[in-house]
Short mmCIF file of C-alpha atoms and ligand atoms in Angstrom, two decimals:
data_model
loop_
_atom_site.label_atom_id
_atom_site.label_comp_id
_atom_site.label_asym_id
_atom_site.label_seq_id
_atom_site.Cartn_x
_atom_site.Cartn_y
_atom_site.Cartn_z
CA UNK Q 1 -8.01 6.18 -27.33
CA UNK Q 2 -6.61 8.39 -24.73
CA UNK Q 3 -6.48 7.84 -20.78
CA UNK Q 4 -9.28 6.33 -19.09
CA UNK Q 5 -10.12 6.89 -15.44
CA UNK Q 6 -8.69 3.83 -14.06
CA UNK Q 7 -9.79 2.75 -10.66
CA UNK Q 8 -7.48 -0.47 -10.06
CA UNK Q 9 -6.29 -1.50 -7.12
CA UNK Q 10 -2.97 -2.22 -8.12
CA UNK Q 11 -1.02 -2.16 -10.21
CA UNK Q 12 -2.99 1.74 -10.15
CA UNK Q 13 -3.03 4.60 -11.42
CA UNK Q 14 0.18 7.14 -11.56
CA UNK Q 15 0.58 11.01 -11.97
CA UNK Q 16 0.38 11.57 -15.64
CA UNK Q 17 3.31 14.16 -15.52
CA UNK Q 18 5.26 11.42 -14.35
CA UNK Q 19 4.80 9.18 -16.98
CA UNK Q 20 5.26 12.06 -19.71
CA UNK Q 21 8.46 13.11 -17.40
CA UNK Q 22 9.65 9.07 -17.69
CA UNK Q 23 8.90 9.24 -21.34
CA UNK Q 24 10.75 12.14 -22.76
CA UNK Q 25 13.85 10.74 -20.78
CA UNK Q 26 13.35 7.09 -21.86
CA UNK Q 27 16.20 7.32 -24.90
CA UNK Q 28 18.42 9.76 -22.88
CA UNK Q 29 18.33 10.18 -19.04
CA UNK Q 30 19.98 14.10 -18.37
CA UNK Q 31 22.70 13.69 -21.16
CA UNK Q 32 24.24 10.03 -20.26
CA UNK Q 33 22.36 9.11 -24.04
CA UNK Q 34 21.37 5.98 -22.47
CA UNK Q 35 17.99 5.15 -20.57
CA UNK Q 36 18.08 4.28 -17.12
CA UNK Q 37 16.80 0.94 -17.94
CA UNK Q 38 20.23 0.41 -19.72
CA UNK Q 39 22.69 2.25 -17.00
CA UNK Q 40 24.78 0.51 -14.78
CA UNK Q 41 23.87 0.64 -11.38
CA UNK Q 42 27.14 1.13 -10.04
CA UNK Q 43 27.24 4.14 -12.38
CA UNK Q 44 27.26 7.76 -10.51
CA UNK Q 45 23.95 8.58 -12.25
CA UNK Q 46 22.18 6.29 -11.41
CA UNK Q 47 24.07 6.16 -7.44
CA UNK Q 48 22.24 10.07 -7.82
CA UNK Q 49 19.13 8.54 -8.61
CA UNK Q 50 18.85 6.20 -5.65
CA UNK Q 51 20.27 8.71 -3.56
CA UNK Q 52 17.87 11.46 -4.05
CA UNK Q 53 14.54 8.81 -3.65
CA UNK Q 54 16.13 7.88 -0.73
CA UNK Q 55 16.31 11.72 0.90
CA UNK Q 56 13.06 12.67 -0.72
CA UNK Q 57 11.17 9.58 0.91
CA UNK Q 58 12.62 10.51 4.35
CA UNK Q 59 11.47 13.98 3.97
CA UNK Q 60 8.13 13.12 2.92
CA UNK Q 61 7.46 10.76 5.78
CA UNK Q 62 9.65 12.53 7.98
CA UNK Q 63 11.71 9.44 8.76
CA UNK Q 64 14.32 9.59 11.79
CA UNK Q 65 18.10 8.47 11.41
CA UNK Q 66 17.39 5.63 13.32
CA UNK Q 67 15.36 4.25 10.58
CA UNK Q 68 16.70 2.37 7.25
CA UNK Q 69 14.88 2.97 4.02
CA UNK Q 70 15.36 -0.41 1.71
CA UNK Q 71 14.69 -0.58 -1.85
CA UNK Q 72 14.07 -4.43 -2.67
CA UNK Q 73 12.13 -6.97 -4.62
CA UNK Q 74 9.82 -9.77 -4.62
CA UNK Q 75 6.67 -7.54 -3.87
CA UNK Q 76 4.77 -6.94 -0.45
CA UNK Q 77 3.97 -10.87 -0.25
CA UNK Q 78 8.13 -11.79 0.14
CA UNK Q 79 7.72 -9.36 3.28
CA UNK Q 80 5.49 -12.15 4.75
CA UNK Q 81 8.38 -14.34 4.86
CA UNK Q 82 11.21 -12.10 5.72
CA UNK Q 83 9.46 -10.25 8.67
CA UNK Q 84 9.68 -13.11 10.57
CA UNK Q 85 12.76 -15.31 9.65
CA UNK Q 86 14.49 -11.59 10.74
CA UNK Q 87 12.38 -10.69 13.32
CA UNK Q 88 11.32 -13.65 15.40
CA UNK Q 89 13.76 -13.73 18.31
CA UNK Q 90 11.83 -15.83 20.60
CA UNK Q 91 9.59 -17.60 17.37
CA UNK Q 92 6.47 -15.48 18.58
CA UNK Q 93 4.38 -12.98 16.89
CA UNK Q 94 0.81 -11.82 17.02
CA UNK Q 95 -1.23 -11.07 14.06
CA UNK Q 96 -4.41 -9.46 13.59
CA UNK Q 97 -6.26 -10.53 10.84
CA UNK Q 98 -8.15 -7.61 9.12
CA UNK Q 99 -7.96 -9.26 5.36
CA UNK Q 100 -6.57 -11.61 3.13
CA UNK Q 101 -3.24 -9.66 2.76
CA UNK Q 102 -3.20 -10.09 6.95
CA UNK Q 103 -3.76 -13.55 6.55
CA UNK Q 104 -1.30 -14.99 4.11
CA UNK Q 105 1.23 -13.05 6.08
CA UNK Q 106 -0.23 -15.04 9.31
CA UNK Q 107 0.00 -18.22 7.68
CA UNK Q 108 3.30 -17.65 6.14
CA UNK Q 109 4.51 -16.54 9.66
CA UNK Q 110 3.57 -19.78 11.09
CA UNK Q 111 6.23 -21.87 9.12
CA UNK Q 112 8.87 -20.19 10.87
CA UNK Q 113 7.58 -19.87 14.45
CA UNK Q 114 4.32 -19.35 16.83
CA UNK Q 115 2.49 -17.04 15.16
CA UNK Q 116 -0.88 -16.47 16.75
CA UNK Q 117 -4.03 -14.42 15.40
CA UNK Q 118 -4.62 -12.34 18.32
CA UNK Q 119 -7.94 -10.29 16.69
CA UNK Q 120 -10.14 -10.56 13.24
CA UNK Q 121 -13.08 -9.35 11.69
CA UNK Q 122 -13.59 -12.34 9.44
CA UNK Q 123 -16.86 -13.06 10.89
CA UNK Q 124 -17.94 -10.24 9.01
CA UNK Q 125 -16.20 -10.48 5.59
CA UNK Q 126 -13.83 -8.16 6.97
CA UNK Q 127 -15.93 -5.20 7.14
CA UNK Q 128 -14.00 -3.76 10.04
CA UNK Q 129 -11.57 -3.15 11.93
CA UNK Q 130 -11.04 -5.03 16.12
CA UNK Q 131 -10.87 -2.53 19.12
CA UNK Q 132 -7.29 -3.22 19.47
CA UNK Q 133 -7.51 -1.31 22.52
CA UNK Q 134 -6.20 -4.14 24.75
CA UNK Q 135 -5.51 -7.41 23.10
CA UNK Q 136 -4.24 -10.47 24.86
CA UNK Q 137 -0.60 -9.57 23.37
CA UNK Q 138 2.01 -12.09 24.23
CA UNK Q 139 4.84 -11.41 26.30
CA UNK Q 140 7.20 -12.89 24.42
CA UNK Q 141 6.23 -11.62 21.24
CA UNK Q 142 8.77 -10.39 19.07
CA UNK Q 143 6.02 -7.94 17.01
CA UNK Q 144 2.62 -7.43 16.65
CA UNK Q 145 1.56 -7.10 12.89
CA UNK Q 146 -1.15 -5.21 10.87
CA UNK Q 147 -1.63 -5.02 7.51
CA UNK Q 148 -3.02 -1.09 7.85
CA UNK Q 149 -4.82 -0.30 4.70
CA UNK Q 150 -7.15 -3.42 3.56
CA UNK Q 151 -6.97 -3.12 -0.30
CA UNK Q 152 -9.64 -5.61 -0.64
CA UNK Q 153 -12.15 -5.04 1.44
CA UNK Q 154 -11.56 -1.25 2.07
CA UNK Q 155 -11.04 -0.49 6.14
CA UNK Q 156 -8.20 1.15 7.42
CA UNK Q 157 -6.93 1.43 11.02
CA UNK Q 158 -7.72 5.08 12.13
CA UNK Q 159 -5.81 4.53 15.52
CA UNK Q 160 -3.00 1.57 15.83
CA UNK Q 161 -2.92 -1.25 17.60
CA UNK Q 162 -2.04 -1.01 21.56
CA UNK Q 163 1.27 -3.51 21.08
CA UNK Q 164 1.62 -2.74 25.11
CA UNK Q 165 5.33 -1.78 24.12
CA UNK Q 166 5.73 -4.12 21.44
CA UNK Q 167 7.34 -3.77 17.65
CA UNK Q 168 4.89 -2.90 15.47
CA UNK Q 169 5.24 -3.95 11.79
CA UNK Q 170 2.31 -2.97 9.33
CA UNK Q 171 1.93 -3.36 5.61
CA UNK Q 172 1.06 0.03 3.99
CA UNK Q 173 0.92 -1.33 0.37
CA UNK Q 174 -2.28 0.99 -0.25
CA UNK Q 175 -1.92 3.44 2.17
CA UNK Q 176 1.46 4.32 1.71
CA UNK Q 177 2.49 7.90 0.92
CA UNK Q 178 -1.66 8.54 1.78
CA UNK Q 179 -1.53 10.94 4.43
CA UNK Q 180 1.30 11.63 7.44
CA UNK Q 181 2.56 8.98 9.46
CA UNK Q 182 4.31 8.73 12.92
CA UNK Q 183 7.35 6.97 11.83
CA UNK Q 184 8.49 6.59 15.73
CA UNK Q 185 5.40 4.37 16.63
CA UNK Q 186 6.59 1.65 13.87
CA UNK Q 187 9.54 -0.85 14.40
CA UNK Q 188 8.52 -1.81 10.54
CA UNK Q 189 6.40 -0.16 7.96
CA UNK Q 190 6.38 -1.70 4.28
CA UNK Q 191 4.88 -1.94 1.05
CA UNK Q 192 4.48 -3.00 -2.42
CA UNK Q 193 4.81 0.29 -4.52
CA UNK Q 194 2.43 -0.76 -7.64
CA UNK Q 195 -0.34 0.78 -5.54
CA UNK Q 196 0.68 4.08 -4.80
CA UNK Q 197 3.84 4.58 -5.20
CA UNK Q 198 5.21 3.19 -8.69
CA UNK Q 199 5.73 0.71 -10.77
CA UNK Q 200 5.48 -3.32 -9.35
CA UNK Q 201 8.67 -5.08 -8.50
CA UNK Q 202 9.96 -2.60 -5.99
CA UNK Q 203 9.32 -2.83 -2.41
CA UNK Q 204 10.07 -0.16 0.28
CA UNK Q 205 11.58 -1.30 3.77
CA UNK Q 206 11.60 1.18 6.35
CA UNK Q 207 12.94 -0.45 9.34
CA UNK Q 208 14.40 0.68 12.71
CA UNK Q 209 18.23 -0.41 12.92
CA UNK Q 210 17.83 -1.93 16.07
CA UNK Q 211 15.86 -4.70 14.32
CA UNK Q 212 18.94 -5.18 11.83
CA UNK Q 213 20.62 -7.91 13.46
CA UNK Q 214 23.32 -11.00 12.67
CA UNK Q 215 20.57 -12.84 14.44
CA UNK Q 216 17.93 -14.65 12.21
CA UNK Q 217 16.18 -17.50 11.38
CA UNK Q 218 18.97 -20.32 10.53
CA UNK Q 219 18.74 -21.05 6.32
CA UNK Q 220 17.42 -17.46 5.79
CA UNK Q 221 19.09 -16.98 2.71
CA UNK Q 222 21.50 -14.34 1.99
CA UNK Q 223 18.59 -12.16 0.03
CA UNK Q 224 16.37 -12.64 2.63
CA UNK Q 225 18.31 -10.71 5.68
CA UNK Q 226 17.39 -7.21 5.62
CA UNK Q 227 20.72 -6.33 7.22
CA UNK Q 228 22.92 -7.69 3.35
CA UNK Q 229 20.60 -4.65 1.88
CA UNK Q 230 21.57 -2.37 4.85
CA UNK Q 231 24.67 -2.58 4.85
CA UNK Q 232 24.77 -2.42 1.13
CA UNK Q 233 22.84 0.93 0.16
CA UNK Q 234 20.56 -1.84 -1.59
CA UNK Q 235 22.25 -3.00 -3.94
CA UNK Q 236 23.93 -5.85 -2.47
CA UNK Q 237 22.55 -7.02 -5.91
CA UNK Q 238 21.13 -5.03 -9.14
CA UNK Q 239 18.12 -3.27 -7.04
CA UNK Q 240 15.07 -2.67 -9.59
CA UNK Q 241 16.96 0.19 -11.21
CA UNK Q 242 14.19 1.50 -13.23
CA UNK Q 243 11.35 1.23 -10.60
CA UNK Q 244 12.78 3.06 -8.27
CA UNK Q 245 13.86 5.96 -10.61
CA UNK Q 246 9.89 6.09 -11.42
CA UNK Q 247 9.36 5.82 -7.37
CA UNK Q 248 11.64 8.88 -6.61
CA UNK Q 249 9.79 10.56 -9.83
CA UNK Q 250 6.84 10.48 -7.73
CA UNK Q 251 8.35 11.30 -4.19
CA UNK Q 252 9.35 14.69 -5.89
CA UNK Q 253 5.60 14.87 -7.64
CA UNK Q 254 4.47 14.52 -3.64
CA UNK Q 255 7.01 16.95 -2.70
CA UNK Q 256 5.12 19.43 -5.50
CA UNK Q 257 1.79 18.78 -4.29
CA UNK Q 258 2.61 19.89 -0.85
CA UNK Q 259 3.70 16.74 0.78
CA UNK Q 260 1.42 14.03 2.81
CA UNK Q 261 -0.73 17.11 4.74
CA UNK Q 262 -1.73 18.18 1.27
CA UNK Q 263 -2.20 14.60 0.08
CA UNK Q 264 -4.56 13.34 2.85
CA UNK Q 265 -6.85 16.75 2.08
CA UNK Q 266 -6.56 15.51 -1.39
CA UNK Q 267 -7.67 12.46 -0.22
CA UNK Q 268 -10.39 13.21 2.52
CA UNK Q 269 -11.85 15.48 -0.18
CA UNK Q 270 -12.20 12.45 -3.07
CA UNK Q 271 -12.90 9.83 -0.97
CA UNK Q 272 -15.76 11.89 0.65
CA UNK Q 273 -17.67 12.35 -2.63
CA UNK Q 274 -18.18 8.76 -3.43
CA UNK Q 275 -18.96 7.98 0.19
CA UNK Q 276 -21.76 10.96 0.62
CA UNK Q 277 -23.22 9.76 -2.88
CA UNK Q 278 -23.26 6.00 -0.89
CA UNK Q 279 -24.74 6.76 2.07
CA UNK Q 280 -28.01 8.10 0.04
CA UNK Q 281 -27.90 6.36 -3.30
CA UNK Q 282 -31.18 3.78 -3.00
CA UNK Q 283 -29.41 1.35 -5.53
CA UNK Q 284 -25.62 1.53 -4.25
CA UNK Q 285 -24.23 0.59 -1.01
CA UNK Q 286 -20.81 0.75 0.37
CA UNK Q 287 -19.41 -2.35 2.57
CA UNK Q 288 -17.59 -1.13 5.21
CA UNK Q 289 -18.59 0.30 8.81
CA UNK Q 290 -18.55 3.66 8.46
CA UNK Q 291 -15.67 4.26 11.02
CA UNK Q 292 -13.33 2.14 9.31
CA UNK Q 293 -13.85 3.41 5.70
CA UNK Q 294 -10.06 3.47 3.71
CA UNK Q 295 -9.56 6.82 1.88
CA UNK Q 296 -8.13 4.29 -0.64
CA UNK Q 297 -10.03 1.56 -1.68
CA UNK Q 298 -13.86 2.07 -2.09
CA UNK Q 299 -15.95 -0.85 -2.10
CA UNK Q 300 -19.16 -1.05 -2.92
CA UNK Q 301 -22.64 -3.33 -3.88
CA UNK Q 302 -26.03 -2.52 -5.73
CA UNK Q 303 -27.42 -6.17 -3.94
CA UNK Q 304 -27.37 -7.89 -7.66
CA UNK Q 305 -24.88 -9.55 -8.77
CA UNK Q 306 -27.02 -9.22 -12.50
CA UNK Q 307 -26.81 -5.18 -12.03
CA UNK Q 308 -23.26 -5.06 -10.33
CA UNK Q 309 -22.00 -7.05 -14.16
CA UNK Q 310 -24.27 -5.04 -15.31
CA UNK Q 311 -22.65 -1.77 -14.07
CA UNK Q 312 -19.07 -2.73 -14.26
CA UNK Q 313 -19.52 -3.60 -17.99
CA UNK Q 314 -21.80 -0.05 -18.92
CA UNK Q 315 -19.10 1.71 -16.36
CA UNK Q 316 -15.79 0.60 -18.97
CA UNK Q 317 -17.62 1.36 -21.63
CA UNK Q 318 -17.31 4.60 -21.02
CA UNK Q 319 -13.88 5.05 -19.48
CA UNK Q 320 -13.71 3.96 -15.71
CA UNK Q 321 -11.73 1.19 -15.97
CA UNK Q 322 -11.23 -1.80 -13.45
CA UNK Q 323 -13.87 -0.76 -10.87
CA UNK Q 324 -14.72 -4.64 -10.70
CA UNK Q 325 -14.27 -6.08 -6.69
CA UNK Q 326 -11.99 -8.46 -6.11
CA UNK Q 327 -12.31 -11.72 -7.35
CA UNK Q 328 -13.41 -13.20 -3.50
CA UNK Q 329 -15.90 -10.76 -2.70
CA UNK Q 330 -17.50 -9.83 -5.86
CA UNK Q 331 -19.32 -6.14 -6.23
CA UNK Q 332 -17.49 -3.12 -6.64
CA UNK Q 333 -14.10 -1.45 -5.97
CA UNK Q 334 -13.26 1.59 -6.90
CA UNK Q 335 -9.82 2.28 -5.70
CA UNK Q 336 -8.65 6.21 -5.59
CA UNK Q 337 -5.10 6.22 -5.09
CA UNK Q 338 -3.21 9.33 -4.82
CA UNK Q 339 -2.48 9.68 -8.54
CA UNK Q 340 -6.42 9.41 -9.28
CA UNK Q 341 -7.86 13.28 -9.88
CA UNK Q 342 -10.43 14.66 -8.23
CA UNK Q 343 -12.53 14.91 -11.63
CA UNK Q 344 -12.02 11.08 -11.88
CA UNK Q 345 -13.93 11.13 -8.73
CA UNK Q 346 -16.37 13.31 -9.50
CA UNK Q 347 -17.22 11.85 -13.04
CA UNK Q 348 -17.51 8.40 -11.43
CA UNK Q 349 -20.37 9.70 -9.50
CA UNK Q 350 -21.99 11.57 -12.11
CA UNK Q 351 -22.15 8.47 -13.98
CA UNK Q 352 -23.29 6.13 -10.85
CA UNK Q 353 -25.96 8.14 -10.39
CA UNK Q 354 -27.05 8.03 -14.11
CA UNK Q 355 -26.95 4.53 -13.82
CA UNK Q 356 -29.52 4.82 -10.48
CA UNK Q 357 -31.74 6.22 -12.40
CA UNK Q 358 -31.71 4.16 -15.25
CA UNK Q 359 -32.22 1.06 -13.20
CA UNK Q 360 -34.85 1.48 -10.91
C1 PLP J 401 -1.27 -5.89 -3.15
C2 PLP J 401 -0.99 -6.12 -1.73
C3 PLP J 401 -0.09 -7.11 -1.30
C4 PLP J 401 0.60 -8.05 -2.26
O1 PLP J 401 1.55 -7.38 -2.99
P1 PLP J 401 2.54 -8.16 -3.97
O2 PLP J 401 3.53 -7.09 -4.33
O3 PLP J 401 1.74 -8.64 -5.13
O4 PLP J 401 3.16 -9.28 -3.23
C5 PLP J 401 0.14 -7.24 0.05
N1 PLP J 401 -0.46 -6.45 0.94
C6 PLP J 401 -1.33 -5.48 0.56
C7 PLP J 401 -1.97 -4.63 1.60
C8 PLP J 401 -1.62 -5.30 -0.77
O5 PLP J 401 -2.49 -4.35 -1.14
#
């Protein structure tokens, strides 16, 4: 069998050449006859390797001086933890809740301080996102924190939140790399790279160094202080060596694209074809306000659960693979990450409309 169109939300889809790349240097990485799997990390190889994700990622995002880029593990959900036993100050944060991912991060804030849910859009199964125009934001809070791209439900904040002068820290798991961001406007930006990016079991920290402090949370262990992996290139410990050489793999794959302009045409352009074949099919329907839609994650409903099985099952039969929602909201969810081609796109559609006629 060869590669199916695979529509997961994560882990997801990644650019074919780097794969291939990945495996023709799996025995022997640039004459070292070792793979990088097996190469010290202490080694000046693989010291090259980190290096150069590190510069590419900062030139892709455009990241200033004054920012840290950290490399670490235990995936975007650790973050939940670690933002605030190194962030909360005064033991106050506000949250808006936009999703599940914004939600466990809430409720994991709230064992180490006040946390306090300042907006949501749960009343409607988080098909939206709050005017965060001018939230009651507390004046002691040490952040305000979004998660920016909702991988479940599909919205995505097309203007930030008004912190009135506060940190912002956002979760980018599935929106990271996307399109261009405004690095200054964040005090934190983070995510899980099995989305986007690479393979799980990295995460990337990008963090203002004013927020590196001594100062945290007493017991926050010695992992868990983001200024240990400053200070230490991150590798304080063995960082996840081989993830992060399949990260910078796709950093220069961006680079070769054109960089995050190029990307977010990329993106307007895919996401737009399954959205204009929503907004008229008679059988499918997407879930999200219009204004809010992610250029990401797609969700969508034919208003039967029967056909929606129905669909998923005919759909992997012949090769679009994991286009089931997520487990809490049932349906559809076609997620179209970066790595996904436009013909993926476009042959999804073909097919969904097949299947509209079929089942009339
Ligand atoms: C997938 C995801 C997470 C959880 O990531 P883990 O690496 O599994 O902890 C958190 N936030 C968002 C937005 C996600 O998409």
């Amino acid at each position: 069998m060869g590669r199916v169109y695979n529509f997961s939300a994560g882990p997801a889809v990644l650019p074919e050449e780097v794969l291939k790349e990945a495996a023709a240097e799996m025995l022997d990485y640039n004459g070292t006859g070792m793979s990088v799997m097996e190469m010290s990390h202490r080694s000046k190889a693989y010291q090259e390797i980190i290096d150069t994700a590190e510069a590419d990622l900062r030139e892709l995002m455009n990241i200033p001086d004054n920012y840290k880029v950290l490399f670490l593990q235990g995936g975007a959900s650790q973050q939940f933890a670690m933002i605030p036993m190194n962030l909360m100050k005064n033991k106050k944060a506000d949250y808006i809740i936009t999703g599940q991912w914004a939600k466990k991060a809430y409720q994991e804030a709230k064992l180490y301080g006040d946390a306090r849910a300042i907006a949501s859009s749960e009343d409607k199964t988080y098909s939206y996102i709050p005017d965060c125009s001018d939230l009651d934001i507390d004046e002691d809070a040490d952040y305000v924190y979004i998660c920016e791209n909702n991988t479940i439900y599909g919205t995505k904040y097309k203007t930030l939140p008004n912190t009135k002068g506060k940190t912002l820290v956002a979760d980018v798991s599935s929106c990271f790399l996307s399109e261009p961001v405004d690095v200054t406007k964040y005090g934190v930006i983070y995510g899980g790279v099995q989305k986007n990016i690479g393979p799980a079991g990295v995460v990337i920290v990008i963090i203002r160094e004013d927020l590196i402090t001594e100062d945290v949370l007493p017991g926050t262990p010695t992992m868990l202080r983001y200024k240990i992996h400053a200070d230490n290139g991150s590798m304080y410990n063995t960082p996840p060596a081989y993830g992060i050489y399949i990260c910078g793999k796709v950093f220069k794959w961006l680079k070769k694209m054109g960089g995050l302009e190029a990307m977010k045409e990329h993106n307007e352009k895919k996401a737009k074809i399954l959205y204009d074949f929503l907004d008229q099919s008679k059988l499918f329907k997407g879930t999200v306000e219009p204004k809010d839609r992610s250029l990401m994650n797609v969700p969508f409903v034919t208003g039967s659960e029967e056909l929606d099985a129905k669909f998923v099952k005919e759909a992997k039969a012949a090769g679009f693979e994991n286009l089931k929602g997520h487990r809490t909201v049932g349906g559809m969810r076609a997620s179209i990450y970066n790595a996904m081609p436009i013909e993926g796109v476009e042959a999804l559609v073909q097919f969904m409309k097949k299947f509209e006629e079929e089942n009339q």
